[in-house]
C-alpha positions as a printed Julia matrix, in Angstrom:
145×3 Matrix{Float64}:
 -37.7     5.7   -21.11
 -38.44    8.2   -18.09
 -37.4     5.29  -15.95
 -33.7     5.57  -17.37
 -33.21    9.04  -16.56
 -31.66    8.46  -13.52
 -28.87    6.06  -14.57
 -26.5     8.99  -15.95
 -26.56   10.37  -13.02
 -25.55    7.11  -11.03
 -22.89    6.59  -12.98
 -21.68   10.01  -12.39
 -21.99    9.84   -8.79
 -20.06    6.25   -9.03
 -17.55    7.13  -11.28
 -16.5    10.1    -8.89
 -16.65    7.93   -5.72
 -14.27    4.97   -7.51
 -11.91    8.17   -8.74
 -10.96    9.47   -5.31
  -8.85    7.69   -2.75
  -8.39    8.1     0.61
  -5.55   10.48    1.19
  -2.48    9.9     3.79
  -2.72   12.48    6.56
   0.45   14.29    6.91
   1.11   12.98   10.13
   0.76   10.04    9.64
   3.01    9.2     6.92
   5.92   11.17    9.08
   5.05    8.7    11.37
   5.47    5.57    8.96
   8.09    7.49    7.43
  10.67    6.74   10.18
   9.51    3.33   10.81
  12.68    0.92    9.28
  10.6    -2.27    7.64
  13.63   -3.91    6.92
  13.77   -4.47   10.53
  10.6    -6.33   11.41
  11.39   -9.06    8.36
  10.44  -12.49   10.08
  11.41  -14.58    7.15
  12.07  -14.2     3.41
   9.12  -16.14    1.24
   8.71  -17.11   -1.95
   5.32  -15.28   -2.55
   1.79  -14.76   -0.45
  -1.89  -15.07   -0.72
  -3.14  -11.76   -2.27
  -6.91  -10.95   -2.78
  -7.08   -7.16   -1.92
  -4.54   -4.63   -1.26
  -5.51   -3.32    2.65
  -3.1    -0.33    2.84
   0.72    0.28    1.87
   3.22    2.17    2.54
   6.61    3.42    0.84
   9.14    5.03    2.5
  12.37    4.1    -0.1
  11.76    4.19   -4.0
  13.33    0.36   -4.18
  10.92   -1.5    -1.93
   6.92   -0.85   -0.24
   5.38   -2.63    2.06
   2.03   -3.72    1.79
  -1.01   -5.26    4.05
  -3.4    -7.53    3.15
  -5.32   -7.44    6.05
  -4.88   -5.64    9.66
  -2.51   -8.71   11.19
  -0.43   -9.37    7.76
   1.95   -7.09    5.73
   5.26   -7.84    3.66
   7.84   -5.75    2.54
   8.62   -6.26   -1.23
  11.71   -5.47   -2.75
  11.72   -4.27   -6.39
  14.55   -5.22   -8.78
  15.46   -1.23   -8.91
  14.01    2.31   -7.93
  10.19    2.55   -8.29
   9.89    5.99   -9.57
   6.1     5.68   -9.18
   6.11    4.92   -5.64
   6.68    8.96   -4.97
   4.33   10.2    -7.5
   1.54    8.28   -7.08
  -1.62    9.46   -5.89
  -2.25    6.41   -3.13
  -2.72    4.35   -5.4
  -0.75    1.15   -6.34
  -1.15   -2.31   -7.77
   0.15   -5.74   -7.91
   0.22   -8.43  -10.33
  -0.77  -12.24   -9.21
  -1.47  -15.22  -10.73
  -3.87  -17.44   -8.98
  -4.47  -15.5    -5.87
  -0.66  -15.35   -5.15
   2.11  -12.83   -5.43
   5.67  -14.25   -6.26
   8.84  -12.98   -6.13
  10.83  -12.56   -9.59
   7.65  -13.12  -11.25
   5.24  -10.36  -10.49
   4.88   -6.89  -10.19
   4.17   -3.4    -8.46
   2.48   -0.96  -10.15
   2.5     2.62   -9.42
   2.2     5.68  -11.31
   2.99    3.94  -14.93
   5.75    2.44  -13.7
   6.19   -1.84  -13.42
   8.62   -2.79  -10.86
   9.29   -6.59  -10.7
   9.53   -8.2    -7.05
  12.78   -9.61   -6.28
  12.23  -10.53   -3.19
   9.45  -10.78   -0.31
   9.92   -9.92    3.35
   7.48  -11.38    5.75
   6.27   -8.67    8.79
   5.84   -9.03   12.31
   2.54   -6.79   11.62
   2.01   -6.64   15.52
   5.41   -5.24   16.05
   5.11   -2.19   13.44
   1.0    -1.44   15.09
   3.09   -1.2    18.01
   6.27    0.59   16.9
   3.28    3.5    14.78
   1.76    3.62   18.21
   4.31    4.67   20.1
   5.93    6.99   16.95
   2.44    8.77   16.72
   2.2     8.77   21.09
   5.66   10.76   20.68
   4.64   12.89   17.45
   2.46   16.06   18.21
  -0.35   16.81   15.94
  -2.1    19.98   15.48
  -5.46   19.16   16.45
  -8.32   20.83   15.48
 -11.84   21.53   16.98
């Protein structure tokens, strides 16, 4: 049994570490905030490969965009405002079936809330690194030593 005593406590420790998410830095999101997604659409598809969620971003209640990896983000528009989008505390989700999200079939889900996909917006990822850069070049931040 003295073995085991341990275990609460590492389950504590995990627990807490799986509760808290990164948090956007205010900059930042000002930054991605004036970035227009619509405009780096390459082509409309019917769904993509999903296995993690890499970051995402929301800057209008009726569509977020979201990255898979570093070189491959889409911008998926829900069927109506997605209340949860804004109250969410960084953290969303997304329904798939198979490995792949499809439009008009699966899901966002943020803060309670289940927006359908109606559509899905391929992005020039290297074009919006590259549009952030030069926002956050022209964006002062307070820095601190």
């Amino acid at each position: 049994m003295r073995r085991f005593k341990w275990i609460p406590l590492l389950m504590a420790v995990l627990m807490a570490a799986c509760a808290q998410q990164p948090s956007r830095e205010a900059s930042a999101h000002r930054a991605h905030a004036a970035i227009d997604y619509a405009k780096y659409v390459q082509r409309t598809v019917p769904w993509f490969n999903f296995t993690s969620l890499y970051s995402w971003d929301s800057n209008q209640l009726g569509s977020v965009v979201v990255w898979t990896s570093p070189r491959a983000a889409y911008l998926l528009t829900t069927a109506g405002p997605c209340l949860g989008l804004q109250t969410t505390a960084g953290i969303i989700g997304l329904t798939s079936r198979d490995g792949l999200v499809s439009s008009n079939q699966d899901a966002v889900l943020a803060g309670g809330d289940r927006c359908q996909i109606m559509r899905i917006g391929q992005l020039d990822a290297k074009a919006i690194r590259a549009a952030r850069a030069g926002s956050e070049a022209k964006t002062p931040d307070d820095k601190r030593d």
